[in-house]
Short mmCIF file of C-alpha atoms in Angstrom, two decimals:
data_model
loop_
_atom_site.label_atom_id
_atom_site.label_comp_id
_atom_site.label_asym_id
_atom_site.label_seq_id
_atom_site.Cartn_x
_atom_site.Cartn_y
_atom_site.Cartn_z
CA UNK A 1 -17.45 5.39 7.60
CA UNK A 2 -14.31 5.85 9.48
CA UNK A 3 -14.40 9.47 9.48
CA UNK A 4 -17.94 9.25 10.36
CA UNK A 5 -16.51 7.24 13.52
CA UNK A 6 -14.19 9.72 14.20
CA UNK A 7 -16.31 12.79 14.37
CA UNK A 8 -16.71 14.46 11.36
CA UNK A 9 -20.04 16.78 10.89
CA UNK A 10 -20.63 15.86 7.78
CA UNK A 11 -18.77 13.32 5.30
CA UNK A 12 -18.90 13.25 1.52
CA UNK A 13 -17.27 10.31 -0.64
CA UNK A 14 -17.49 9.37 -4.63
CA UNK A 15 -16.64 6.32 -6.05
CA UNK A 16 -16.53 5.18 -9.68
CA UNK A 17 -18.24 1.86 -8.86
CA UNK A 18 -21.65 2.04 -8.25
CA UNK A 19 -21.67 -1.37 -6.02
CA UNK A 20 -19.04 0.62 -3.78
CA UNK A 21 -21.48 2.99 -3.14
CA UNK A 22 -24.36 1.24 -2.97
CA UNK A 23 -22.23 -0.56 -0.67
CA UNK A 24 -20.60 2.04 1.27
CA UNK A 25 -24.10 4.47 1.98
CA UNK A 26 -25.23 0.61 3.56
CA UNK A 27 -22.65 0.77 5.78
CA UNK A 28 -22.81 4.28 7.32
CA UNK A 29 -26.85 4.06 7.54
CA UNK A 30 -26.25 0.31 9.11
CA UNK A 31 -24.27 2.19 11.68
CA UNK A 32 -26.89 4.79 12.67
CA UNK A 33 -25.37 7.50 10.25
CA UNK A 34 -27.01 10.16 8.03
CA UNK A 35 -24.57 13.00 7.59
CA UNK A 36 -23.22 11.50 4.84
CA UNK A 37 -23.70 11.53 0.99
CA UNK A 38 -21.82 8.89 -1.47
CA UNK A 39 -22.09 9.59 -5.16
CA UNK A 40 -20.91 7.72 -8.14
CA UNK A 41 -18.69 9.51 -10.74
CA UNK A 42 -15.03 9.86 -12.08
CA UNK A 43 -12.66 10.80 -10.47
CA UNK A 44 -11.81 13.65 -13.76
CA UNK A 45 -15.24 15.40 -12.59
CA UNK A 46 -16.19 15.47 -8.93
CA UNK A 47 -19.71 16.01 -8.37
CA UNK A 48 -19.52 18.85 -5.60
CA UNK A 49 -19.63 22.59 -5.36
CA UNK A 50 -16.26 24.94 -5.37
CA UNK A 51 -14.66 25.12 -1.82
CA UNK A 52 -16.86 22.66 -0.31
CA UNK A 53 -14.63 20.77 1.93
CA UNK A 54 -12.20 21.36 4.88
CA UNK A 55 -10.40 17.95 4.07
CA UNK A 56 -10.02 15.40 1.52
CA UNK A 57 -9.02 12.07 1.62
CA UNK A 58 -7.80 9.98 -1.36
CA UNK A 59 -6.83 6.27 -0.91
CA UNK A 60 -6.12 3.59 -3.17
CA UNK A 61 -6.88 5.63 -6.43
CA UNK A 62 -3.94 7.13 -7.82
CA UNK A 63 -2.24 3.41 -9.11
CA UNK A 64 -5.70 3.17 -11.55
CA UNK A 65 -5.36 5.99 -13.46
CA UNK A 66 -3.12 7.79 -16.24
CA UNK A 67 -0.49 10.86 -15.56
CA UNK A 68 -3.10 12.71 -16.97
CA UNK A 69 -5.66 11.68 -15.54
CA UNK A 70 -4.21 12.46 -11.81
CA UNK A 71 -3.39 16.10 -12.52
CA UNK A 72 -6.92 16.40 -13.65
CA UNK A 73 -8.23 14.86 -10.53
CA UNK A 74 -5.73 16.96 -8.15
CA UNK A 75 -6.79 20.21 -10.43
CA UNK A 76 -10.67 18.84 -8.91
CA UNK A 77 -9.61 18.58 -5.24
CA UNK A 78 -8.47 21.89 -5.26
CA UNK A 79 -11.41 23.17 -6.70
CA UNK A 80 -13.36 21.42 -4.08
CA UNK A 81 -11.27 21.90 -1.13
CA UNK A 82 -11.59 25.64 0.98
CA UNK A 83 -9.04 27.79 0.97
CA UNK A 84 -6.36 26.31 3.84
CA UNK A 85 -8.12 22.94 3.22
CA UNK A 86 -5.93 19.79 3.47
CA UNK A 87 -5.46 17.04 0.41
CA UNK A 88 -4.28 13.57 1.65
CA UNK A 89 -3.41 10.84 -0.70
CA UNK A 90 -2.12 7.24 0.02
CA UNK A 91 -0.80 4.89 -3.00
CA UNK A 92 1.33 2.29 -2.96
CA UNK A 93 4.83 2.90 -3.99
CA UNK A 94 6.40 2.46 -6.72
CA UNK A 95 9.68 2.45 -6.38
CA UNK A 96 9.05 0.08 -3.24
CA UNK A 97 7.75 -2.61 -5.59
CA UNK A 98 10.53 -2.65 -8.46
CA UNK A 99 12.61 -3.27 -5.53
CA UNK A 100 10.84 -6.03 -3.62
CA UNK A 101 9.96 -7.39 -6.88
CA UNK A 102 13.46 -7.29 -8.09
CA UNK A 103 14.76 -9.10 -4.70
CA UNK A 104 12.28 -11.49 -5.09
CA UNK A 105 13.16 -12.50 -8.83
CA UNK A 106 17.32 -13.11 -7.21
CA UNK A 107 15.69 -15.12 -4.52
CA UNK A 108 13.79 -17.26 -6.75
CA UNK A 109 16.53 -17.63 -8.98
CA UNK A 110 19.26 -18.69 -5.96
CA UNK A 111 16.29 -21.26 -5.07
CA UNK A 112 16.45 -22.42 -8.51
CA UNK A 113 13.23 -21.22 -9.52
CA UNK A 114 11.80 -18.86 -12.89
CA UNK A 115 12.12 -15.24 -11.81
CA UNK A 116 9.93 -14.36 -14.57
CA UNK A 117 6.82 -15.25 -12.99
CA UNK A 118 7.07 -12.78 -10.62
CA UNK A 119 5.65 -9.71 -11.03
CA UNK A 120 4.02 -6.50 -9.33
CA UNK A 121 0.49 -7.80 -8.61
CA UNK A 122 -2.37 -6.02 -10.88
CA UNK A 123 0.31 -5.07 -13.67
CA UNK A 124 1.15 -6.86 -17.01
CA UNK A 125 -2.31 -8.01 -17.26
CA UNK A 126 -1.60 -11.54 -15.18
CA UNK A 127 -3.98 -11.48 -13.43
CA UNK A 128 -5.39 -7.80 -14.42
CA UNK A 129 -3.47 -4.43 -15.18
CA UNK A 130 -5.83 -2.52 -12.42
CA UNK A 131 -2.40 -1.18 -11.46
CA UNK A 132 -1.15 0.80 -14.57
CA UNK A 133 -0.97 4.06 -12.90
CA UNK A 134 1.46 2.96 -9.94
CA UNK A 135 3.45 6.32 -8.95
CA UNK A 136 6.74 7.67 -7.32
CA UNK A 137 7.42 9.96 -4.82
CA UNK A 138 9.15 11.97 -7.74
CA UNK A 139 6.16 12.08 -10.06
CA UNK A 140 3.44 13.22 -6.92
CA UNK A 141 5.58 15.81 -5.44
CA UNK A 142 6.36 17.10 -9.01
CA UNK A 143 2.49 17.43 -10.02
CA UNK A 144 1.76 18.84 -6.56
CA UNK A 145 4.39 21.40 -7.40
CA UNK A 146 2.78 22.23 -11.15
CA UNK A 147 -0.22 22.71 -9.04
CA UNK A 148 -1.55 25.68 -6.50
CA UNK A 149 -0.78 23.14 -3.23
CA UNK A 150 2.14 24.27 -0.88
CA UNK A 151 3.40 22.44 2.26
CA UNK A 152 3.83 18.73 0.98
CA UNK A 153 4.50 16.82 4.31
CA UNK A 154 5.19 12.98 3.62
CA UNK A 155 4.25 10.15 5.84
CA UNK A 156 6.75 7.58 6.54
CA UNK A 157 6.08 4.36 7.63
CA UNK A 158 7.94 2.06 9.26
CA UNK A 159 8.43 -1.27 6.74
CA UNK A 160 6.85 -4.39 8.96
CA UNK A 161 7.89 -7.58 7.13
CA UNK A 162 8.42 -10.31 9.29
CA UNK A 163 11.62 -11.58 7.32
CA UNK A 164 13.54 -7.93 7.74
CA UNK A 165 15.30 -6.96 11.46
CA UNK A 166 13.32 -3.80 12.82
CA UNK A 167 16.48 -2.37 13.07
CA UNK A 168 16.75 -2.28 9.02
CA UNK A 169 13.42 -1.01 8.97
CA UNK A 170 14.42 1.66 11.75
CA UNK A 171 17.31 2.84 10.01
CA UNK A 172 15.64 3.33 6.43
CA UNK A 173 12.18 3.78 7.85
CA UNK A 174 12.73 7.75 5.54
CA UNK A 175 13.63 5.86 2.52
CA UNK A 176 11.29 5.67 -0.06
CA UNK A 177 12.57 2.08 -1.59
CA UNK A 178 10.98 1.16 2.45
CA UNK A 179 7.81 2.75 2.28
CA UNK A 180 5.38 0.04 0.65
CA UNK A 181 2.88 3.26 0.26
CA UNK A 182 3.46 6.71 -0.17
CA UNK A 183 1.60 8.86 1.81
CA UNK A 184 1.69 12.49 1.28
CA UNK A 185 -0.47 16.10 2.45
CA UNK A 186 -0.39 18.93 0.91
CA UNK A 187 -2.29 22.24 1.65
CA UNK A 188 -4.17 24.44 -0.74
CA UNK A 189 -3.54 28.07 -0.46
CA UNK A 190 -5.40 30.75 1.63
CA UNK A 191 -4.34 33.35 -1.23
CA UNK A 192 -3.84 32.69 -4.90
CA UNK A 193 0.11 31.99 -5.36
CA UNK A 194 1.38 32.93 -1.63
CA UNK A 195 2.56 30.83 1.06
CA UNK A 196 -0.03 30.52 4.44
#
């Protein structure tokens, strides 16, 4: 829907829940929309033609799925994405929570409290393990490099917690232990193996 709002001609999505897009083709025709299609599949097999696309946007999938399963979803962007086309992908960060996790567990214990309660949320099955795929900066940049995408420009953002000075979040704002997502675009190439 939001790139719908913002312009685009014509705006493609799949989801592996079929209430999110039963739910999400509602939306777009609730807002006078019908350039649009929504399908249901995995994420392993995108349901669209070779070099469909001029952009594609993933968000909030990556920290569901296996190592394995990500290079075989990347390997499927870039078989749907035209040559020149632009891959986007936000996550949350790994290395962000083990920190903030691990900060939390000395606060609790200088407060006198169990530090082993606390956890990353939606890992080690309390309350779910929806999160067993969370990913580094490391790991993304490495499969984008195993992988025909060139030009991996990262996203920074600046860490807004109300208990942190803006100056601290100024100063490491480029540190990826104060990025609670990562945020990365790569390009696919205009020629197989060179540089656009």
């Amino acid at each position: 829907l939001t790139f719908l709002k913002l312009g685009a001609k014509y705006v493609a999505a799949q989801d592996i829940s079929v209430e999110s897009v039963n739910r999400a083709h509602n939306n777009c025709k609730k807002n006078g929309f019908s350039n649009f299609e929504v399908k249901s599949g995995n994420c392993e097999k995108l349901l669209f033609d070779n070099s469909t696309f001029d952009t594609v946007f993933s968000g909030d999938v990556f920290e569901h799925i296996t190592k394995e399963q990500k290079i075989n979803f990347i390997n499927e962007i870039y078989r749907v994405l035209k040559s020149g086309g632009i891959f986007t992908i936000k996550t949350p960060n790994k290395d962000y929570l083990l920190v903030s996790t691990l900060l939390k567990k000395i606060y609790s214990v200088l407060k006198f409290k169990n530090p082993f309660k606390i956890h990353i949320p939606h890992t080690k099955n309390n309350p779910d393990n929806e999160h067993h795929g969370l990913t580094t900066y490391k790991e993304l940049l490495k499969i984008f490099g195993d992988t025909m995408f060139h030009e991996p420009v990262i996203t920074y953002q600046v860490l807004n917690k109300k208990n942190v000075p803006n100056i601290i979040t100024r100063l490491f704002k480029k540190n990826k232990y104060f990025n609670r997502h990562i945020i990365i675009t790569v390009r696919k190439s205009y020629f197989y193996g060179l540089y656009n």
